[in-house]
mmCIF file with all atom_site columns, C-alpha atoms in Angstrom:
data_model
loop_
_atom_site.group_PDB
_atom_site.id
_atom_site.type_symbol
_atom_site.label_atom_id
_atom_site.label_alt_id
_atom_site.label_comp_id
_atom_site.label_asym_id
_atom_site.label_entity_id
_atom_site.label_seq_id
_atom_site.pdbx_PDB_ins_code
_atom_site.Cartn_x
_atom_site.Cartn_y
_atom_site.Cartn_z
_atom_site.occupancy
_atom_site.B_iso_or_equiv
_atom_site.pdbx_formal_charge
_atom_site.auth_seq_id
_atom_site.auth_comp_id
_atom_site.auth_asym_id
_atom_site.auth_atom_id
_atom_site.pdbx_PDB_model_num
ATOM 1   C CA . UNK A 1 1   ? 0.000   0.000  0.000   1.00 0.00 ? 22  UNK A CA 1
ATOM 2   C CA . UNK A 1 2   ? 2.878   2.364  0.741   1.00 0.00 ? 23  UNK A CA 1
ATOM 3   C CA . UNK A 1 3   ? 4.334   1.786  -2.732  1.00 0.00 ? 24  UNK A CA 1
ATOM 4   C CA . UNK A 1 4   ? 1.031   2.648  -4.346  1.00 0.00 ? 25  UNK A CA 1
ATOM 5   C CA . UNK A 1 5   ? 0.764   5.770  -2.196  1.00 0.00 ? 26  UNK A CA 1
ATOM 6   C CA . UNK A 1 6   ? 4.179   6.905  -3.420  1.00 0.00 ? 27  UNK A CA 1
ATOM 7   C CA . UNK A 1 7   ? 3.084   6.327  -7.021  1.00 0.00 ? 28  UNK A CA 1
ATOM 8   C CA . UNK A 1 8   ? -0.099  8.282  -6.388  1.00 0.00 ? 29  UNK A CA 1
ATOM 9   C CA . UNK A 1 9   ? 1.895   11.149 -4.930  1.00 0.00 ? 30  UNK A CA 1
ATOM 10  C CA . UNK A 1 10  ? 4.185   11.131 -7.975  1.00 0.00 ? 31  UNK A CA 1
ATOM 11  C CA . UNK A 1 11  ? 1.190   11.213 -10.300 1.00 0.00 ? 32  UNK A CA 1
ATOM 12  C CA . UNK A 1 12  ? -0.308  14.135 -8.380  1.00 0.00 ? 33  UNK A CA 1
ATOM 13  C CA . UNK A 1 13  ? 2.997   16.042 -8.384  1.00 0.00 ? 34  UNK A CA 1
ATOM 14  C CA . UNK A 1 14  ? 3.383   15.397 -12.108 1.00 0.00 ? 35  UNK A CA 1
ATOM 15  C CA . UNK A 1 15  ? -0.120  16.793 -12.717 1.00 0.00 ? 36  UNK A CA 1
ATOM 16  C CA . UNK A 1 16  ? 0.769   19.891 -10.686 1.00 0.00 ? 37  UNK A CA 1
ATOM 17  C CA . UNK A 1 17  ? 3.990   20.417 -12.669 1.00 0.00 ? 38  UNK A CA 1
ATOM 18  C CA . UNK A 1 18  ? 2.079   20.009 -15.934 1.00 0.00 ? 39  UNK A CA 1
ATOM 19  C CA . UNK A 1 19  ? -0.537  22.565 -14.903 1.00 0.00 ? 40  UNK A CA 1
ATOM 20  C CA . UNK A 1 20  ? 2.109   25.045 -13.739 1.00 0.00 ? 41  UNK A CA 1
ATOM 21  C CA . UNK A 1 21  ? 4.017   24.671 -17.008 1.00 0.00 ? 42  UNK A CA 1
ATOM 22  C CA . UNK A 1 22  ? 0.839   25.213 -19.033 1.00 0.00 ? 43  UNK A CA 1
ATOM 23  C CA . UNK A 1 23  ? -0.191  28.247 -16.962 1.00 0.00 ? 44  UNK A CA 1
ATOM 24  C CA . UNK A 1 24  ? 3.239   29.843 -17.380 1.00 0.00 ? 45  UNK A CA 1
ATOM 25  C CA . UNK A 1 25  ? 3.174   29.219 -21.125 1.00 0.00 ? 46  UNK A CA 1
ATOM 26  C CA . UNK A 1 26  ? -0.301  30.760 -21.507 1.00 0.00 ? 47  UNK A CA 1
ATOM 27  C CA . UNK A 1 27  ? 0.711   33.728 -19.336 1.00 0.00 ? 48  UNK A CA 1
ATOM 28  C CA . UNK A 1 28  ? 3.886   34.331 -21.373 1.00 0.00 ? 49  UNK A CA 1
ATOM 29  C CA . UNK A 1 29  ? 1.983   34.012 -24.638 1.00 0.00 ? 50  UNK A CA 1
ATOM 30  C CA . UNK A 1 30  ? -0.546  36.621 -23.551 1.00 0.00 ? 51  UNK A CA 1
ATOM 31  C CA . UNK A 1 31  ? 2.235   38.973 -22.427 1.00 0.00 ? 52  UNK A CA 1
ATOM 32  C CA . UNK A 1 32  ? 4.014   38.637 -25.780 1.00 0.00 ? 53  UNK A CA 1
ATOM 33  C CA . UNK A 1 33  ? 0.777   39.269 -27.690 1.00 0.00 ? 54  UNK A CA 1
ATOM 34  C CA . UNK A 1 34  ? 0.093   42.360 -25.599 1.00 0.00 ? 55  UNK A CA 1
ATOM 35  C CA . UNK A 1 35  ? 3.655   43.524 -26.212 1.00 0.00 ? 56  UNK A CA 1
ATOM 36  C CA . UNK A 1 36  ? 3.176   43.104 -29.957 1.00 0.00 ? 57  UNK A CA 1
ATOM 37  C CA . UNK A 1 37  ? -0.041  45.118 -29.780 1.00 0.00 ? 58  UNK A CA 1
ATOM 38  C CA . UNK A 1 38  ? 1.741   47.885 -27.876 1.00 0.00 ? 59  UNK A CA 1
ATOM 39  C CA . UNK A 1 39  ? 4.520   47.762 -30.480 1.00 0.00 ? 60  UNK A CA 1
ATOM 40  C CA . UNK A 1 40  ? 1.996   48.193 -33.300 1.00 0.00 ? 61  UNK A CA 1
ATOM 41  C CA . UNK A 1 41  ? 0.409   51.138 -31.465 1.00 0.00 ? 62  UNK A CA 1
ATOM 42  C CA . UNK A 1 42  ? 3.822   52.750 -30.960 1.00 0.00 ? 63  UNK A CA 1
ATOM 43  C CA . UNK A 1 43  ? 4.711   52.105 -34.581 1.00 0.00 ? 64  UNK A CA 1
ATOM 44  C CA . UNK A 1 44  ? 1.477   53.812 -35.684 1.00 0.00 ? 65  UNK A CA 1
ATOM 45  C CA . UNK A 1 45  ? 2.243   56.782 -33.432 1.00 0.00 ? 66  UNK A CA 1
ATOM 46  C CA . UNK A 1 46  ? 5.738   56.934 -34.928 1.00 0.00 ? 67  UNK A CA 1
ATOM 47  C CA . UNK A 1 47  ? 4.315   56.910 -38.465 1.00 0.00 ? 68  UNK A CA 1
ATOM 48  C CA . UNK A 1 48  ? 1.965   59.780 -37.565 1.00 0.00 ? 69  UNK A CA 1
ATOM 49  C CA . UNK A 1 49  ? 4.846   61.660 -35.920 1.00 0.00 ? 70  UNK A CA 1
ATOM 50  C CA . UNK A 1 50  ? 6.981   61.147 -39.040 1.00 0.00 ? 71  UNK A CA 1
ATOM 51  C CA . UNK A 1 51  ? 4.181   62.511 -41.211 1.00 0.00 ? 72  UNK A CA 1
ATOM 52  C CA . UNK A 1 52  ? 4.192   65.826 -39.335 1.00 0.00 ? 73  UNK A CA 1
ATOM 53  C CA . UNK A 1 53  ? 7.868   66.054 -38.315 1.00 0.00 ? 74  UNK A CA 1
ATOM 54  C CA . UNK A 1 54  ? 10.122  64.296 -40.836 1.00 0.00 ? 75  UNK A CA 1
ATOM 55  C CA . UNK A 1 55  ? 13.420  62.812 -39.645 1.00 0.00 ? 76  UNK A CA 1
ATOM 56  C CA . UNK A 1 56  ? 16.271  60.950 -41.313 1.00 0.00 ? 77  UNK A CA 1
ATOM 57  C CA . UNK A 1 57  ? 15.370  57.411 -42.400 1.00 0.00 ? 78  UNK A CA 1
ATOM 58  C CA . UNK A 1 58  ? 18.111  55.862 -40.237 1.00 0.00 ? 79  UNK A CA 1
ATOM 59  C CA . UNK A 1 59  ? 16.715  57.438 -37.085 1.00 0.00 ? 80  UNK A CA 1
ATOM 60  C CA . UNK A 1 60  ? 13.191  56.412 -38.121 1.00 0.00 ? 81  UNK A CA 1
ATOM 61  C CA . UNK A 1 61  ? 14.361  52.802 -38.510 1.00 0.00 ? 82  UNK A CA 1
ATOM 62  C CA . UNK A 1 62  ? 15.999  52.840 -35.083 1.00 0.00 ? 83  UNK A CA 1
ATOM 63  C CA . UNK A 1 63  ? 12.853  54.263 -33.463 1.00 0.00 ? 84  UNK A CA 1
ATOM 64  C CA . UNK A 1 64  ? 10.713  51.743 -35.342 1.00 0.00 ? 85  UNK A CA 1
ATOM 65  C CA . UNK A 1 65  ? 12.856  48.873 -34.108 1.00 0.00 ? 86  UNK A CA 1
ATOM 66  C CA . UNK A 1 66  ? 12.733  50.239 -30.563 1.00 0.00 ? 87  UNK A CA 1
ATOM 67  C CA . UNK A 1 67  ? 8.917   50.324 -30.784 1.00 0.00 ? 88  UNK A CA 1
ATOM 68  C CA . UNK A 1 68  ? 8.933   46.524 -30.950 1.00 0.00 ? 89  UNK A CA 1
ATOM 69  C CA . UNK A 1 69  ? 12.014  45.650 -28.917 1.00 0.00 ? 90  UNK A CA 1
ATOM 70  C CA . UNK A 1 70  ? 11.145  47.637 -25.782 1.00 0.00 ? 91  UNK A CA 1
ATOM 71  C CA . UNK A 1 71  ? 7.652   46.147 -25.271 1.00 0.00 ? 92  UNK A CA 1
ATOM 72  C CA . UNK A 1 72  ? 9.061   42.660 -25.929 1.00 0.00 ? 93  UNK A CA 1
ATOM 73  C CA . UNK A 1 73  ? 11.751  43.214 -23.276 1.00 0.00 ? 94  UNK A CA 1
ATOM 74  C CA . UNK A 1 74  ? 9.055   44.389 -20.884 1.00 0.00 ? 95  UNK A CA 1
ATOM 75  C CA . UNK A 1 75  ? 7.021   41.236 -21.610 1.00 0.00 ? 96  UNK A CA 1
ATOM 76  C CA . UNK A 1 76  ? 10.097  39.096 -21.016 1.00 0.00 ? 97  UNK A CA 1
ATOM 77  C CA . UNK A 1 77  ? 10.789  40.759 -17.665 1.00 0.00 ? 98  UNK A CA 1
ATOM 78  C CA . UNK A 1 78  ? 7.144   40.460 -16.582 1.00 0.00 ? 99  UNK A CA 1
ATOM 79  C CA . UNK A 1 79  ? 6.991   36.805 -17.610 1.00 0.00 ? 100 UNK A CA 1
ATOM 80  C CA . UNK A 1 80  ? 10.055  35.985 -15.519 1.00 0.00 ? 101 UNK A CA 1
ATOM 81  C CA . UNK A 1 81  ? 8.662   37.956 -12.594 1.00 0.00 ? 102 UNK A CA 1
ATOM 82  C CA . UNK A 1 82  ? 5.212   36.315 -12.506 1.00 0.00 ? 103 UNK A CA 1
ATOM 83  C CA . UNK A 1 83  ? 4.471   33.389 -10.205 1.00 0.00 ? 104 UNK A CA 1
ATOM 84  C CA . UNK A 1 84  ? 1.833   30.699 -10.497 1.00 0.00 ? 105 UNK A CA 1
ATOM 85  C CA . UNK A 1 85  ? 0.400   29.103 -7.360  1.00 0.00 ? 106 UNK A CA 1
ATOM 86  C CA . UNK A 1 86  ? -0.125  25.334 -7.712  1.00 0.00 ? 107 UNK A CA 1
ATOM 87  C CA . UNK A 1 87  ? -3.052  25.230 -5.291  1.00 0.00 ? 108 UNK A CA 1
ATOM 88  C CA . UNK A 1 88  ? -4.891  27.905 -7.283  1.00 0.00 ? 109 UNK A CA 1
ATOM 89  C CA . UNK A 1 89  ? -4.404  25.867 -10.454 1.00 0.00 ? 110 UNK A CA 1
ATOM 90  C CA . UNK A 1 90  ? -5.671  22.706 -8.771  1.00 0.00 ? 111 UNK A CA 1
ATOM 91  C CA . UNK A 1 91  ? -8.774  24.534 -7.542  1.00 0.00 ? 112 UNK A CA 1
ATOM 92  C CA . UNK A 1 92  ? -9.275  25.754 -11.101 1.00 0.00 ? 113 UNK A CA 1
ATOM 93  C CA . UNK A 1 93  ? -8.867  22.179 -12.379 1.00 0.00 ? 114 UNK A CA 1
ATOM 94  C CA . UNK A 1 94  ? -11.371 20.908 -9.818  1.00 0.00 ? 115 UNK A CA 1
ATOM 95  C CA . UNK A 1 95  ? -13.920 23.454 -10.983 1.00 0.00 ? 116 UNK A CA 1
ATOM 96  C CA . UNK A 1 96  ? -13.269 22.988 -14.706 1.00 0.00 ? 117 UNK A CA 1
ATOM 97  C CA . UNK A 1 97  ? -13.423 19.198 -14.595 1.00 0.00 ? 118 UNK A CA 1
ATOM 98  C CA . UNK A 1 98  ? -16.083 18.993 -11.850 1.00 0.00 ? 119 UNK A CA 1
ATOM 99  C CA . UNK A 1 99  ? -13.852 16.880 -9.600  1.00 0.00 ? 120 UNK A CA 1
ATOM 100 C CA . UNK A 1 100 ? -15.481 18.046 -6.345  1.00 0.00 ? 121 UNK A CA 1
ATOM 101 C CA . UNK A 1 101 ? -12.212 19.404 -4.888  1.00 0.00 ? 122 UNK A CA 1
ATOM 102 C CA . UNK A 1 102 ? -10.366 16.072 -5.110  1.00 0.00 ? 123 UNK A CA 1
ATOM 103 C CA . UNK A 1 103 ? -7.109  17.443 -6.489  1.00 0.00 ? 124 UNK A CA 1
ATOM 104 C CA . UNK A 1 104 ? -6.828  20.503 -4.271  1.00 0.00 ? 125 UNK A CA 1
ATOM 105 C CA . UNK A 1 105 ? -7.704  18.609 -1.082  1.00 0.00 ? 126 UNK A CA 1
ATOM 106 C CA . UNK A 1 106 ? -5.193  15.852 -1.800  1.00 0.00 ? 127 UNK A CA 1
ATOM 107 C CA . UNK A 1 107 ? -2.506  18.427 -2.604  1.00 0.00 ? 128 UNK A CA 1
ATOM 108 C CA . UNK A 1 108 ? -3.157  20.266 0.664   1.00 0.00 ? 129 UNK A CA 1
ATOM 109 C CA . UNK A 1 109 ? -2.906  16.987 2.564   1.00 0.00 ? 130 UNK A CA 1
ATOM 110 C CA . UNK A 1 110 ? 0.375   16.155 0.833   1.00 0.00 ? 131 UNK A CA 1
ATOM 111 C CA . UNK A 1 111 ? 1.820   19.546 1.754   1.00 0.00 ? 132 UNK A CA 1
ATOM 112 C CA . UNK A 1 112 ? 0.684   19.445 5.377   1.00 0.00 ? 133 UNK A CA 1
ATOM 113 C CA . UNK A 1 113 ? 3.009   18.066 8.025   1.00 0.00 ? 134 UNK A CA 1
ATOM 114 C CA . UNK A 1 114 ? 0.296   16.264 9.978   1.00 0.00 ? 135 UNK A CA 1
ATOM 115 C CA . UNK A 1 115 ? -0.853  12.808 8.938   1.00 0.00 ? 136 UNK A CA 1
ATOM 116 C CA . UNK A 1 116 ? -4.562  12.552 8.261   1.00 0.00 ? 137 UNK A CA 1
ATOM 117 C CA . UNK A 1 117 ? -6.255  9.140  8.503   1.00 0.00 ? 138 UNK A CA 1
ATOM 118 C CA . UNK A 1 118 ? -7.912  9.538  5.078   1.00 0.00 ? 139 UNK A CA 1
ATOM 119 C CA . UNK A 1 119 ? -4.766  10.783 3.358   1.00 0.00 ? 140 UNK A CA 1
ATOM 120 C CA . UNK A 1 120 ? -3.930  7.564  1.440   1.00 0.00 ? 141 UNK A CA 1
ATOM 121 C CA . UNK A 1 121 ? -7.484  7.181  0.148   1.00 0.00 ? 142 UNK A CA 1
ATOM 122 C CA . UNK A 1 122 ? -7.795  10.823 -0.890  1.00 0.00 ? 143 UNK A CA 1
ATOM 123 C CA . UNK A 1 123 ? -4.394  10.850 -2.605  1.00 0.00 ? 144 UNK A CA 1
ATOM 124 C CA . UNK A 1 124 ? -5.179  7.666  -4.542  1.00 0.00 ? 145 UNK A CA 1
ATOM 125 C CA . UNK A 1 125 ? -8.546  9.066  -5.622  1.00 0.00 ? 146 UNK A CA 1
ATOM 126 C CA . UNK A 1 126 ? -6.902  12.307 -6.711  1.00 0.00 ? 147 UNK A CA 1
ATOM 127 C CA . UNK A 1 127 ? -4.218  10.363 -8.603  1.00 0.00 ? 148 UNK A CA 1
ATOM 128 C CA . UNK A 1 128 ? -6.954  8.472  -10.445 1.00 0.00 ? 149 UNK A CA 1
ATOM 129 C CA . UNK A 1 129 ? -8.472  11.804 -11.492 1.00 0.00 ? 150 UNK A CA 1
ATOM 130 C CA . UNK A 1 130 ? -5.048  13.321 -12.271 1.00 0.00 ? 151 UNK A CA 1
ATOM 131 C CA . UNK A 1 131 ? -4.186  10.520 -14.727 1.00 0.00 ? 152 UNK A CA 1
ATOM 132 C CA . UNK A 1 132 ? -6.862  11.774 -17.105 1.00 0.00 ? 153 UNK A CA 1
ATOM 133 C CA . UNK A 1 133 ? -6.116  15.466 -16.489 1.00 0.00 ? 154 UNK A CA 1
ATOM 134 C CA . UNK A 1 134 ? -5.951  17.494 -19.686 1.00 0.00 ? 155 UNK A CA 1
ATOM 135 C CA . UNK A 1 135 ? -4.156  20.804 -19.040 1.00 0.00 ? 156 UNK A CA 1
ATOM 136 C CA . UNK A 1 136 ? -5.592  22.295 -22.248 1.00 0.00 ? 157 UNK A CA 1
ATOM 137 C CA . UNK A 1 137 ? -9.125  21.933 -20.860 1.00 0.00 ? 158 UNK A CA 1
ATOM 138 C CA . UNK A 1 138 ? -8.170  23.401 -17.497 1.00 0.00 ? 159 UNK A CA 1
ATOM 139 C CA . UNK A 1 139 ? -6.169  26.337 -18.881 1.00 0.00 ? 160 UNK A CA 1
ATOM 140 C CA . UNK A 1 140 ? -7.395  27.128 -22.395 1.00 0.00 ? 161 UNK A CA 1
ATOM 141 C CA . UNK A 1 141 ? -5.577  29.562 -24.645 1.00 0.00 ? 162 UNK A CA 1
ATOM 142 C CA . UNK A 1 142 ? -7.412  32.791 -25.393 1.00 0.00 ? 163 UNK A CA 1
ATOM 143 C CA . UNK A 1 143 ? -6.401  35.659 -27.609 1.00 0.00 ? 164 UNK A CA 1
ATOM 144 C CA . UNK A 1 144 ? -6.407  38.929 -25.625 1.00 0.00 ? 165 UNK A CA 1
ATOM 145 C CA . UNK A 1 145 ? -9.361  41.190 -26.389 1.00 0.00 ? 166 UNK A CA 1
ATOM 146 C CA . UNK A 1 146 ? -7.138  44.152 -27.224 1.00 0.00 ? 167 UNK A CA 1
ATOM 147 C CA . UNK A 1 147 ? -5.784  42.316 -30.268 1.00 0.00 ? 168 UNK A CA 1
ATOM 148 C CA . UNK A 1 148 ? -9.173  42.539 -31.964 1.00 0.00 ? 169 UNK A CA 1
ATOM 149 C CA . UNK A 1 149 ? -8.334  46.152 -32.789 1.00 0.00 ? 170 UNK A CA 1
ATOM 150 C CA . UNK A 1 150 ? -5.000  45.398 -34.471 1.00 0.00 ? 171 UNK A CA 1
ATOM 151 C CA . UNK A 1 151 ? -6.402  45.236 -38.053 1.00 0.00 ? 172 UNK A CA 1
ATOM 152 C CA . UNK A 1 152 ? -7.956  48.674 -37.583 1.00 0.00 ? 173 UNK A CA 1
ATOM 153 C CA . UNK A 1 153 ? -4.607  50.087 -36.505 1.00 0.00 ? 174 UNK A CA 1
ATOM 154 C CA . UNK A 1 154 ? -2.862  48.721 -39.557 1.00 0.00 ? 175 UNK A CA 1
#
């Protein structure tokens, strides 16, 4: 029974790592898309500025490149700064998959220092649910709403 409990814990930890990886990827993708939108807005502002106050083409190219590089650097810094809480993701998975708080409860019991009498049963039940966990259903990819206006800017 102890061997199976260790396997169940490994399965649950693997599900947590998978959800955290997916959440970070979705968060970074959204940050990059927002950065590209900001870059397009800055590029449009630069084109309008150039229309009224002409400047040498070399300087315009440098400013145009900076319009995309600076927001991308900001997105990179923000993506490295952001943290994802595993328990929050497991609660989200419980709600999305209608698991009646199996994953989050088992994870809390695994992280607690006290031994609960129902811990092995709850962890095994959560591992059974975690085997069929699809991170794409729990954390779907959405295009940010601001990007709907990009064609109008171009």
